[in-house]
Amino acid sequence: MDIVELNAWELAEKLKKGEISSRTLTEAYLERIEKIDSRLRAYITVCPEEALKQADEADERLKEDRGVTPLTGIPVALKDIFSTKGIKTTCGSKILENYIPPFDATVVERLKGAGAVILGKLNMDEFAMGSSTENSAFFPTLNPWDPERVPGGSSGGSAAAVSASECAISIGTDTGGSIRQPAALCGVVGLKPTYGLVSRYGMIAFASSLDQAGPMARCVKDCAITLSLIAGRDAKDSTSLHAPIHDYQSYLDGNIKGMKIGIPEEYFIEGLHPDVDKAVKEAIKVLEGLGAELVDVRLPHTEYAVSVYYLVATSEASSNLARYDGVKYGLRIDEGGGLLDMYRLTRDRGFGAEVKRRIMLGTYSLSAGYYEAYYRKASQVRTLIKQDFENAFKVCDVIVTPTSPTPAFRLGERLADPLTMYLSDIFTISCNLAGIPGISLPCGFTEEGLPVGLQFLGRFLDETSILRAAYAFEQATEWHKKRPPVEKFSEGD
Ligand code: GLN
């Protein structure tokens, strides 16, 4: 196996023993990116100079055994939604195409503090609105398993880069499924923590009551390790929680005997791809074989989740995106027609079609006369969805579901019909509305060889249980060891 394909925790052991240096490792990842990314297109920006400098610093730190963490010297990459000091941060949008932040997001600061090496910034749907990465203002990213298919979204670059071993770990964000759905479609692990566990400071806002950052990696342990290092109260984000941060990795023992796993019938619906259905049901049998106790649970308000989400998320987006006006930062198009004309031209040319659609929807549902009927109503149903989970967790410890109703779809297939695209997130959205944690990990392949994802949902702040369940399943199966045929993306093939 190529060094770039190893799990981050394995690389960390080699770094610690001095078997490899962070510089060699970073060079290996940069070579991989050079070789395949002109076709795969997971990266918007690659930062070789900064990365090599950070690698040399990490090597010093390792040599002196000074504050070494499990991420010291490990090459990671970030969704282009995280502000990075001195490095272009586009959020997948023309309106921020040339924006260079003067500060680091808290997540970036913590990764750097842990000694991680930042390889670059990954492609995404514009302002994280989408499920395929086709809404990127720059280019779509391809699925490493099949170049004719999407990697999912909106953290499609983050999922594809991990899957194709263009970084050891990536960081994504999840407002309605954007970590878990692309993780499922690319065959990697993706964790959305409890709302407020990871600071949102410096993470470009989409829907502030739903947005949450989290790790994406090739195994559960790497996600656990990363979470321990990026989680925690941050005075710069007033919604960040005063919650105890665990050493999540220490809970991964592979033992789920007696764990109560809830199965919600609302997630096994018509329209579920037969191969996904089959893989998930087989996965549930594996869990049972490991000694878990299966219980039927009901989440009766699931059918409203997509509608509620598209009212809450668009309302918050319309408010958050008001700041892009050509005055403060980012694009400005001024053709001499006065201030209003400058606003209009900047927003018209700076935003893509999906972002405009959401701003209009959100502005409408917040406007006088409609607020009560749409936004207020949606917020009330959101509470019911949250209560569904509270009730279900009275009789189970975690809930298991498919992550996405279908495997990776073809490029262009859902672009003409926004509703079909919105339904890609039918199984991931409720978790954000309730604020609870969720994880997706590989649980099989379709007949066409496309990865299928299994999702665990947990109680508020109970990351430990979903990580334990996911780890036990992973250790009992081989799915996470499969790597995509990246040779297909090499230049000249
Ligand atoms: N696909 C969903 C949307 O388009 C979720 C996006 C996300 O989680 N950022 O809004």
Short mmCIF file of C-alpha atoms and ligand atoms in Angstrom, two decimals:
data_model
loop_
_atom_site.label_atom_id
_atom_site.label_comp_id
_atom_site.label_asym_id
_atom_site.label_seq_id
_atom_site.Cartn_x
_atom_site.Cartn_y
_atom_site.Cartn_z
CA MET A 1 0.00 0.00 0.00
CA ASP A 2 1.22 3.46 -0.90
CA ILE A 3 2.19 5.58 2.12
CA VAL A 4 -0.47 8.18 1.26
CA GLU A 5 -3.16 5.51 1.62
CA LEU A 6 -2.42 4.70 5.26
CA ASN A 7 -4.73 5.90 8.04
CA ALA A 8 -3.61 9.03 9.87
CA TRP A 9 -3.12 7.15 13.17
CA GLU A 10 -0.77 4.72 11.38
CA LEU A 11 1.14 7.63 9.89
CA ALA A 12 1.34 9.25 13.33
CA GLU A 13 3.00 6.10 14.72
CA LYS A 14 5.56 6.11 11.93
CA LEU A 15 6.27 9.80 12.47
CA LYS A 16 6.73 9.28 16.19
CA LYS A 17 9.13 6.37 15.70
CA GLY A 18 11.07 8.42 13.17
CA GLU A 19 10.38 5.90 10.38
CA ILE A 20 9.25 8.71 8.12
CA SER A 21 9.43 12.48 8.29
CA SER A 22 6.55 14.86 7.86
CA ARG A 23 8.44 16.43 4.96
CA THR A 24 8.62 13.11 3.05
CA LEU A 25 4.97 12.48 3.78
CA THR A 26 3.89 15.96 2.74
CA GLU A 27 5.90 15.63 -0.47
CA ALA A 28 4.19 12.31 -1.17
CA TYR A 29 0.74 13.90 -0.82
CA LEU A 30 1.76 16.88 -2.98
CA GLU A 31 2.95 14.44 -5.65
CA ARG A 32 -0.33 12.56 -5.50
CA ILE A 33 -2.24 15.84 -5.91
CA GLU A 34 0.00 16.80 -8.83
CA LYS A 35 -0.62 13.44 -10.46
CA ILE A 36 -4.38 13.14 -10.21
CA ASP A 37 -6.01 16.40 -9.21
CA SER A 38 -6.06 18.09 -12.59
CA ARG A 39 -8.76 15.51 -13.43
CA LEU A 40 -10.36 14.74 -10.06
CA ARG A 41 -10.45 18.44 -9.06
CA ALA A 42 -10.90 18.12 -5.33
CA TYR A 43 -8.71 21.17 -4.60
CA ILE A 44 -9.43 24.82 -5.33
CA THR A 45 -6.08 25.91 -3.85
CA VAL A 46 -2.97 23.86 -3.06
CA CYS A 47 -0.38 25.44 -0.73
CA PRO A 48 2.90 23.55 -1.27
CA GLU A 49 5.23 26.18 0.19
CA GLU A 50 3.26 26.74 3.39
CA ALA A 51 2.71 22.99 3.77
CA LEU A 52 6.40 22.14 3.46
CA LYS A 53 7.28 24.84 5.96
CA GLN A 54 4.73 23.46 8.42
CA ALA A 55 6.08 19.95 7.78
CA ASP A 56 9.62 21.06 8.69
CA GLU A 57 8.31 22.68 11.85
CA ALA A 58 6.44 19.49 12.72
CA ASP A 59 9.61 17.46 12.16
CA GLU A 60 11.46 19.71 14.63
CA ARG A 61 8.66 19.30 17.15
CA LEU A 62 8.70 15.52 16.73
CA LYS A 63 12.48 15.39 17.05
CA GLU A 64 12.42 17.46 20.24
CA ASP A 65 9.33 15.62 21.51
CA ARG A 66 7.74 19.01 22.19
CA GLY A 67 3.92 19.03 22.54
CA VAL A 68 3.42 16.23 20.01
CA THR A 69 -0.25 15.41 19.25
CA PRO A 70 -1.68 12.62 17.08
CA LEU A 71 -1.91 15.17 14.24
CA THR A 72 1.62 16.54 14.46
CA GLY A 73 3.09 16.29 10.97
CA ILE A 74 -0.11 14.85 9.43
CA PRO A 75 -1.16 16.41 6.08
CA VAL A 76 -4.77 17.61 6.24
CA ALA A 77 -6.93 19.74 3.94
CA LEU A 78 -9.84 22.10 4.53
CA LYS A 79 -13.13 22.77 2.84
CA ASP A 80 -12.81 26.22 1.27
CA ILE A 81 -15.36 27.57 3.74
CA PHE A 82 -12.78 27.94 6.55
CA SER A 83 -11.01 31.28 6.71
CA THR A 84 -7.26 30.85 6.37
CA LYS A 85 -4.93 33.74 7.09
CA GLY A 86 -3.13 34.82 3.93
CA ILE A 87 -4.68 32.03 1.85
CA LYS A 88 -7.53 32.54 -0.57
CA THR A 89 -10.90 31.44 0.82
CA THR A 90 -13.61 31.35 -1.87
CA CYS A 91 -16.50 29.38 -0.30
CA GLY A 92 -16.98 28.07 -3.86
CA SER A 93 -18.27 31.48 -4.96
CA LYS A 94 -17.31 34.12 -7.51
CA ILE A 95 -18.21 36.74 -4.93
CA LEU A 96 -15.23 35.62 -2.79
CA GLU A 97 -13.03 34.49 -5.69
CA ASN A 98 -10.11 36.71 -4.67
CA TYR A 99 -10.80 37.01 -0.95
CA ILE A 100 -7.77 36.54 1.31
CA PRO A 101 -8.80 36.49 4.99
CA PRO A 102 -6.66 38.35 7.51
CA PHE A 103 -7.29 35.69 10.17
CA ASP A 104 -7.63 31.93 10.76
CA ALA A 105 -10.88 30.20 11.70
CA THR A 106 -10.72 28.65 15.17
CA VAL A 107 -10.70 25.15 13.63
CA VAL A 108 -7.67 26.12 11.53
CA GLU A 109 -5.95 27.69 14.52
CA ARG A 110 -6.47 24.50 16.54
CA LEU A 111 -5.22 22.25 13.73
CA LYS A 112 -2.13 24.39 13.31
CA GLY A 113 -1.64 24.42 17.08
CA ALA A 114 -1.73 20.61 17.06
CA GLY A 115 1.03 20.61 14.46
CA ALA A 116 -1.03 19.49 11.46
CA VAL A 117 0.22 20.34 7.96
CA ILE A 118 -2.34 22.18 5.81
CA LEU A 119 -2.13 21.06 2.19
CA GLY A 120 -4.81 23.34 0.78
CA LYS A 121 -8.46 24.24 0.29
CA LEU A 122 -11.10 21.92 -1.09
CA ASN A 123 -13.92 22.36 -3.57
CA MET A 124 -17.52 22.72 -2.45
CA ASP A 125 -20.97 23.82 -3.56
CA GLU A 126 -21.21 27.61 -3.50
CA PHE A 127 -21.81 28.70 0.12
CA ALA A 128 -22.34 24.98 0.96
CA MET A 129 -25.66 24.95 -0.87
CA GLY A 130 -25.96 21.68 -2.71
CA SER A 131 -25.50 17.93 -2.61
CA SER A 132 -23.18 17.29 -5.54
CA THR A 133 -20.44 19.99 -5.62
CA GLU A 134 -21.77 20.92 -9.06
CA ASN A 135 -22.84 24.29 -7.61
CA SER A 136 -19.19 25.26 -7.19
CA ALA A 137 -18.67 28.48 -9.17
CA PHE A 138 -15.40 27.06 -10.49
CA PHE A 139 -15.68 23.41 -11.53
CA PRO A 140 -17.29 20.15 -10.38
CA THR A 141 -15.26 17.54 -8.47
CA LEU A 142 -15.48 13.95 -9.73
CA ASN A 143 -16.22 10.86 -7.68
CA PRO A 144 -13.00 8.83 -7.21
CA TRP A 145 -14.94 5.58 -7.71
CA ASP A 146 -16.47 6.65 -11.03
CA PRO A 147 -15.42 9.75 -12.98
CA GLU A 148 -18.89 10.11 -14.44
CA ARG A 149 -20.48 10.59 -11.05
CA VAL A 150 -20.64 13.31 -8.42
CA PRO A 151 -18.81 13.02 -5.09
CA GLY A 152 -21.86 14.33 -3.20
CA GLY A 153 -21.88 17.68 -1.48
CA SER A 154 -21.52 20.21 -0.35
CA SER A 155 -18.19 18.96 1.09
CA GLY A 156 -17.54 16.99 -2.12
CA GLY A 157 -13.92 18.11 -2.41
CA SER A 158 -13.28 17.06 1.21
CA ALA A 159 -14.75 13.59 0.63
CA ALA A 160 -13.06 13.02 -2.74
CA ALA A 161 -9.65 14.17 -1.45
CA VAL A 162 -9.74 11.70 1.47
CA SER A 163 -11.09 8.90 -0.70
CA ALA A 164 -8.41 9.40 -3.37
CA SER A 165 -5.66 9.79 -0.72
CA GLU A 166 -4.92 13.41 -1.62
CA CYS A 167 -4.78 14.17 2.11
CA ALA A 168 -4.87 12.05 5.28
CA ILE A 169 -7.81 13.86 6.87
CA SER A 170 -10.07 16.68 5.74
CA ILE A 171 -12.45 19.02 7.49
CA GLY A 172 -15.93 19.57 6.12
CA THR A 173 -19.08 21.31 7.29
CA ASP A 174 -22.58 19.93 7.64
CA THR A 175 -25.73 22.07 7.64
CA GLY A 176 -28.09 19.42 6.30
CA GLY A 177 -25.82 16.49 5.52
CA SER A 178 -22.82 18.00 3.77
CA ILE A 179 -20.26 15.91 5.67
CA ARG A 180 -22.15 12.63 5.87
CA GLN A 181 -23.71 12.44 2.39
CA PRO A 182 -20.45 13.01 0.44
CA ALA A 183 -18.65 10.67 2.87
CA ALA A 184 -21.21 7.99 1.97
CA LEU A 185 -20.94 8.63 -1.77
CA CYS A 186 -17.12 8.53 -1.72
CA GLY A 187 -16.70 5.60 0.70
CA VAL A 188 -15.10 7.46 3.62
CA VAL A 189 -16.03 8.26 7.22
CA GLY A 190 -17.62 11.63 8.06
CA LEU A 191 -18.65 12.93 11.47
CA LYS A 192 -21.05 15.78 12.17
CA PRO A 193 -20.65 16.69 15.84
CA THR A 194 -23.38 18.05 18.12
CA TYR A 195 -24.31 21.63 17.21
CA GLY A 196 -21.96 23.92 19.13
CA LEU A 197 -19.26 21.35 19.92
CA VAL A 198 -16.86 22.76 17.31
CA SER A 199 -16.46 26.52 16.99
CA ARG A 200 -18.02 28.23 13.97
CA TYR A 201 -15.72 31.23 14.25
CA GLY A 202 -14.17 31.94 10.85
CA MET A 203 -16.32 29.35 9.12
CA ILE A 204 -18.30 31.23 6.47
CA ALA A 205 -21.94 31.21 7.58
CA PHE A 206 -24.75 29.54 5.62
CA ALA A 207 -27.48 28.75 8.19
CA SER A 208 -26.08 29.62 11.59
CA SER A 209 -28.42 27.50 13.73
CA LEU A 210 -27.51 24.37 11.73
CA ASP A 211 -23.88 24.80 10.55
CA GLN A 212 -21.33 22.53 12.17
CA ALA A 213 -17.76 21.55 11.24
CA GLY A 214 -16.42 18.04 11.51
CA PRO A 215 -13.72 15.60 10.37
CA MET A 216 -13.68 13.32 7.32
CA ALA A 217 -11.20 10.45 7.21
CA ARG A 218 -10.56 6.91 6.00
CA CYS A 219 -11.37 5.35 9.38
CA VAL A 220 -13.42 6.04 12.51
CA LYS A 221 -10.38 6.37 14.77
CA ASP A 222 -8.98 9.23 12.66
CA CYS A 223 -12.29 11.09 13.03
CA ALA A 224 -12.23 10.54 16.81
CA ILE A 225 -8.65 11.80 17.09
CA THR A 226 -9.41 14.91 15.03
CA LEU A 227 -12.58 15.72 16.93
CA SER A 228 -10.73 15.69 20.26
CA LEU A 229 -8.34 18.30 18.87
CA ILE A 230 -10.82 20.69 17.20
CA ALA A 231 -13.74 20.54 19.66
CA GLY A 232 -14.28 22.82 22.63
CA ARG A 233 -15.61 26.11 23.88
CA ASP A 234 -14.47 29.19 21.99
CA ALA A 235 -15.20 32.64 23.35
CA LYS A 236 -15.32 33.93 19.75
CA ASP A 237 -18.45 31.84 18.99
CA SER A 238 -21.29 32.59 21.39
CA THR A 239 -23.12 29.38 20.39
CA SER A 240 -20.15 27.15 21.19
CA LEU A 241 -20.89 24.86 24.12
CA HIS A 242 -19.30 24.69 27.55
CA ALA A 243 -19.13 20.92 27.26
CA PRO A 244 -16.52 18.43 28.44
CA ILE A 245 -14.26 17.32 25.61
CA HIS A 246 -13.41 13.65 25.70
CA ASP A 247 -10.44 11.75 24.44
CA TYR A 248 -12.88 10.14 22.00
CA GLN A 249 -10.34 7.64 20.75
CA SER A 250 -10.09 6.02 24.18
CA TYR A 251 -13.70 4.83 23.96
CA LEU A 252 -13.13 2.78 20.82
CA ASP A 253 -12.96 -0.78 22.12
CA GLY A 254 -14.99 -2.64 19.50
CA ASN A 255 -17.44 -3.84 22.15
CA ILE A 256 -21.12 -3.02 21.63
CA LYS A 257 -22.61 -5.95 23.54
CA GLY A 258 -25.94 -4.88 24.97
CA MET A 259 -25.94 -1.52 23.18
CA LYS A 260 -29.48 -0.67 22.17
CA ILE A 261 -29.63 0.29 18.49
CA GLY A 262 -32.85 1.89 17.24
CA ILE A 263 -34.17 1.26 13.73
CA PRO A 264 -36.64 3.91 12.52
CA GLU A 265 -39.11 2.61 9.95
CA GLU A 266 -39.40 6.13 8.46
CA TYR A 267 -35.90 5.70 7.02
CA PHE A 268 -36.63 2.53 5.07
CA ILE A 269 -38.92 4.03 2.51
CA GLU A 270 -39.99 3.57 -1.07
CA GLY A 271 -37.38 5.14 -3.31
CA LEU A 272 -34.52 3.71 -1.28
CA HIS A 273 -32.11 2.21 -3.83
CA PRO A 274 -32.33 -1.61 -3.55
CA ASP A 275 -28.56 -2.06 -3.22
CA VAL A 276 -28.47 0.56 -0.45
CA ASP A 277 -31.35 -1.16 1.31
CA LYS A 278 -29.57 -4.50 1.06
CA ALA A 279 -26.19 -3.22 2.28
CA VAL A 280 -27.75 -1.41 5.25
CA LYS A 281 -29.87 -4.42 6.27
CA GLU A 282 -26.78 -6.63 6.12
CA ALA A 283 -24.94 -4.09 8.23
CA ILE A 284 -27.70 -4.24 10.83
CA LYS A 285 -27.26 -8.02 10.97
CA VAL A 286 -23.55 -7.51 11.63
CA LEU A 287 -24.42 -5.19 14.52
CA GLU A 288 -26.77 -7.80 15.91
CA GLY A 289 -24.05 -10.41 15.56
CA LEU A 290 -21.80 -8.20 17.66
CA GLY A 291 -24.29 -8.40 20.52
CA ALA A 292 -26.22 -5.18 19.98
CA GLU A 293 -29.90 -5.25 20.84
CA LEU A 294 -32.10 -4.02 17.98
CA VAL A 295 -35.19 -1.98 18.84
CA ASP A 296 -37.85 -0.50 16.58
CA VAL A 297 -38.24 3.24 17.05
CA ARG A 298 -40.55 5.82 15.49
CA LEU A 299 -39.58 9.28 14.23
CA PRO A 300 -43.02 10.35 13.04
CA HIS A 301 -42.17 13.90 11.93
CA THR A 302 -39.42 12.78 9.55
CA GLU A 303 -41.64 13.45 6.53
CA TYR A 304 -41.57 17.20 7.28
CA ALA A 305 -37.81 17.46 7.69
CA VAL A 306 -36.93 18.49 4.13
CA SER A 307 -39.64 21.20 4.02
CA VAL A 308 -38.70 22.54 7.45
CA TYR A 309 -35.03 22.57 6.53
CA TYR A 310 -35.58 24.49 3.30
CA LEU A 311 -37.47 27.20 5.20
CA VAL A 312 -35.10 27.50 8.16
CA ALA A 313 -31.88 27.20 6.13
CA THR A 314 -32.93 29.60 3.37
CA SER A 315 -34.22 32.19 5.88
CA GLU A 316 -30.93 32.17 7.75
CA ALA A 317 -28.99 32.21 4.48
CA SER A 318 -30.87 35.24 3.17
CA SER A 319 -29.88 37.10 6.30
CA ASN A 320 -26.25 35.84 6.42
CA LEU A 321 -25.58 36.55 2.76
CA ALA A 322 -26.75 40.18 3.00
CA ARG A 323 -23.16 41.06 3.94
CA TYR A 324 -21.90 40.45 0.39
CA ASP A 325 -22.69 43.86 -1.00
CA GLY A 326 -19.48 44.93 -2.70
CA VAL A 327 -18.63 47.32 0.13
CA LYS A 328 -16.89 45.37 2.86
CA TYR A 329 -14.90 42.69 1.05
CA GLY A 330 -15.06 40.36 -1.91
CA LEU A 331 -16.25 41.21 -5.40
CA ARG A 332 -17.37 44.75 -6.30
CA ILE A 333 -18.79 45.62 -9.69
CA ASP A 334 -19.17 49.33 -10.10
CA GLU A 335 -20.09 50.62 -13.53
CA GLY A 336 -20.67 54.17 -12.38
CA GLY A 337 -24.44 53.85 -11.91
CA GLY A 338 -24.45 54.77 -8.21
CA LEU A 339 -24.60 52.78 -4.98
CA LEU A 340 -27.76 50.75 -5.59
CA ASP A 341 -26.57 49.81 -9.04
CA MET A 342 -23.25 48.68 -7.55
CA TYR A 343 -25.06 46.45 -5.00
CA ARG A 344 -27.26 44.99 -7.70
CA LEU A 345 -24.49 44.26 -10.20
CA THR A 346 -22.18 42.81 -7.56
CA ARG A 347 -24.80 40.40 -6.23
CA ASP A 348 -26.17 39.57 -9.64
CA ARG A 349 -22.78 38.58 -11.09
CA GLY A 350 -21.24 37.33 -7.86
CA PHE A 351 -23.86 34.74 -6.82
CA GLY A 352 -24.78 31.60 -8.74
CA ALA A 353 -28.32 30.44 -9.53
CA GLU A 354 -28.79 28.17 -6.50
CA VAL A 355 -27.61 30.82 -4.05
CA LYS A 356 -29.98 33.36 -5.61
CA ARG A 357 -32.86 30.87 -5.41
CA ARG A 358 -32.20 30.38 -1.69
CA ILE A 359 -31.88 34.10 -0.95
CA MET A 360 -35.22 34.70 -2.65
CA LEU A 361 -36.94 31.80 -0.87
CA GLY A 362 -35.54 32.87 2.49
CA THR A 363 -36.36 36.54 2.05
CA TYR A 364 -39.90 35.57 1.12
CA SER A 365 -40.45 33.33 4.12
CA LEU A 366 -39.12 36.00 6.50
CA SER A 367 -41.17 38.84 5.03
CA ALA A 368 -44.08 40.50 6.83
CA GLY A 369 -47.26 38.52 6.45
CA TYR A 370 -45.47 35.28 5.50
CA TYR A 371 -43.20 34.95 8.53
CA GLU A 372 -45.94 33.41 10.71
CA ALA A 373 -47.06 30.97 8.04
CA TYR A 374 -43.59 29.83 6.97
CA TYR A 375 -40.64 30.60 9.21
CA ARG A 376 -42.56 30.44 12.52
CA LYS A 377 -44.38 27.26 11.51
CA ALA A 378 -41.14 25.64 10.36
CA SER A 379 -39.49 26.48 13.70
CA GLN A 380 -42.39 24.84 15.55
CA VAL A 381 -42.16 21.65 13.49
CA ARG A 382 -38.41 21.70 14.08
CA THR A 383 -39.15 21.34 17.80
CA LEU A 384 -41.36 18.33 17.08
CA ILE A 385 -38.54 16.71 15.10
CA LYS A 386 -36.21 17.28 18.04
CA GLN A 387 -38.77 15.72 20.40
CA ASP A 388 -39.05 12.67 18.13
CA PHE A 389 -35.38 12.00 18.79
CA GLU A 390 -35.67 12.63 22.52
CA ASN A 391 -38.47 10.07 22.67
CA ALA A 392 -36.58 7.54 20.57
CA PHE A 393 -33.47 7.88 22.74
CA LYS A 394 -35.51 6.87 25.78
CA VAL A 395 -35.46 3.33 24.42
CA CYS A 396 -32.19 3.17 22.48
CA ASP A 397 -28.59 4.41 22.71
CA VAL A 398 -28.01 5.13 19.03
CA ILE A 399 -30.12 5.06 15.86
CA VAL A 400 -28.97 3.40 12.64
CA THR A 401 -30.12 4.42 9.13
CA PRO A 402 -28.87 4.63 5.55
CA THR A 403 -26.95 7.90 5.03
CA SER A 404 -28.25 8.60 1.54
CA PRO A 405 -31.20 7.03 -0.30
CA THR A 406 -29.06 6.41 -3.40
CA PRO A 407 -25.38 5.91 -4.24
CA ALA A 408 -23.46 8.57 -6.20
CA PHE A 409 -25.56 9.89 -9.09
CA ARG A 410 -24.34 10.97 -12.52
CA LEU A 411 -22.99 14.46 -13.13
CA GLY A 412 -25.79 16.68 -14.39
CA GLU A 413 -28.52 14.17 -13.49
CA ARG A 414 -30.18 16.26 -10.76
CA LEU A 415 -29.16 19.75 -11.86
CA ALA A 416 -32.31 20.62 -13.74
CA ASP A 417 -34.60 19.74 -10.85
CA PRO A 418 -33.73 21.36 -7.50
CA LEU A 419 -36.32 19.27 -5.64
CA THR A 420 -34.72 15.96 -6.62
CA MET A 421 -31.39 17.40 -5.52
CA TYR A 422 -32.91 18.51 -2.17
CA LEU A 423 -34.21 14.97 -1.57
CA SER A 424 -30.62 13.65 -1.60
CA ASP A 425 -30.45 14.80 2.03
CA ILE A 426 -33.68 13.30 3.27
CA PHE A 427 -31.87 11.05 5.81
CA THR A 428 -29.30 13.57 7.03
CA ILE A 429 -31.32 16.77 7.55
CA SER A 430 -33.28 15.84 10.72
CA CYS A 431 -30.04 15.40 12.65
CA ASN A 432 -29.08 19.05 11.99
CA LEU A 433 -32.56 20.31 12.86
CA ALA A 434 -32.31 18.46 16.19
CA GLY A 435 -28.68 19.51 16.79
CA ILE A 436 -27.58 15.94 17.54
CA PRO A 437 -24.41 14.17 16.32
CA GLY A 438 -24.25 11.81 13.31
CA ILE A 439 -21.60 9.75 11.57
CA SER A 440 -21.49 8.00 8.20
CA LEU A 441 -19.15 5.12 7.40
CA PRO A 442 -18.76 2.63 4.53
CA CYS A 443 -21.01 -0.45 4.75
CA GLY A 444 -20.86 -2.01 1.30
CA PHE A 445 -21.00 -1.46 -2.44
CA THR A 446 -23.71 -1.47 -5.05
CA GLU A 447 -23.64 -3.92 -7.95
CA GLU A 448 -22.01 -1.17 -10.00
CA GLY A 449 -19.22 -0.88 -7.44
CA LEU A 450 -20.31 2.37 -5.80
CA PRO A 451 -19.87 2.82 -2.04
CA VAL A 452 -22.84 2.77 0.36
CA GLY A 453 -22.88 4.64 3.67
CA LEU A 454 -24.31 3.65 7.05
CA GLN A 455 -25.38 6.40 9.44
CA PHE A 456 -25.46 6.37 13.24
CA LEU A 457 -27.27 9.17 15.09
CA GLY A 458 -26.72 9.82 18.80
CA ARG A 459 -28.05 11.78 21.75
CA PHE A 460 -27.10 15.43 22.18
CA LEU A 461 -23.36 15.48 23.03
CA ASP A 462 -23.09 11.70 22.93
CA GLU A 463 -20.43 11.50 20.23
CA THR A 464 -18.89 8.67 22.21
CA SER A 465 -21.72 6.18 21.54
CA ILE A 466 -21.91 6.75 17.78
CA LEU A 467 -18.13 6.55 17.48
CA ARG A 468 -18.13 3.31 19.49
CA ALA A 469 -20.88 1.76 17.37
CA ALA A 470 -19.22 2.87 14.13
CA TYR A 471 -15.82 1.59 15.25
CA ALA A 472 -17.21 -1.81 16.26
CA PHE A 473 -18.90 -2.16 12.86
CA GLU A 474 -15.77 -1.04 11.04
CA GLN A 475 -13.56 -3.52 12.90
CA ALA A 476 -15.95 -6.34 12.05
CA THR A 477 -15.97 -5.55 8.31
CA GLU A 478 -13.50 -4.81 5.51
CA TRP A 479 -15.34 -2.06 3.60
CA HIS A 480 -13.19 0.79 4.86
CA LYS A 481 -10.08 -0.90 3.51
CA LYS A 482 -11.17 -0.62 -0.12
CA ARG A 483 -9.51 2.17 -2.11
CA PRO A 484 -10.86 3.69 -5.35
CA PRO A 485 -9.17 3.12 -8.73
CA VAL A 486 -7.40 6.49 -8.82
CA GLU A 487 -5.14 5.45 -11.73
CA LYS A 488 -8.11 6.48 -13.86
CA PHE A 489 -7.36 10.07 -12.96
CA SER A 490 -3.63 10.02 -13.68
CA GLU A 491 -2.49 12.29 -16.47
CA GLY A 492 -2.18 10.51 -19.79
CA ASP A 493 -4.49 7.56 -19.01
N1 GLN B 1 -27.59 19.67 0.57
C1 GLN B 1 -28.12 20.49 1.60
C2 GLN B 1 -28.31 21.89 1.06
O1 GLN B 1 -28.19 22.04 -0.10
C3 GLN B 1 -27.20 20.49 2.77
C4 GLN B 1 -26.02 21.36 2.60
C5 GLN B 1 -25.10 21.39 3.75
O2 GLN B 1 -25.17 20.56 4.65
N2 GLN B 1 -24.26 22.40 3.75
O3 GLN B 1 -28.59 22.81 1.75
#
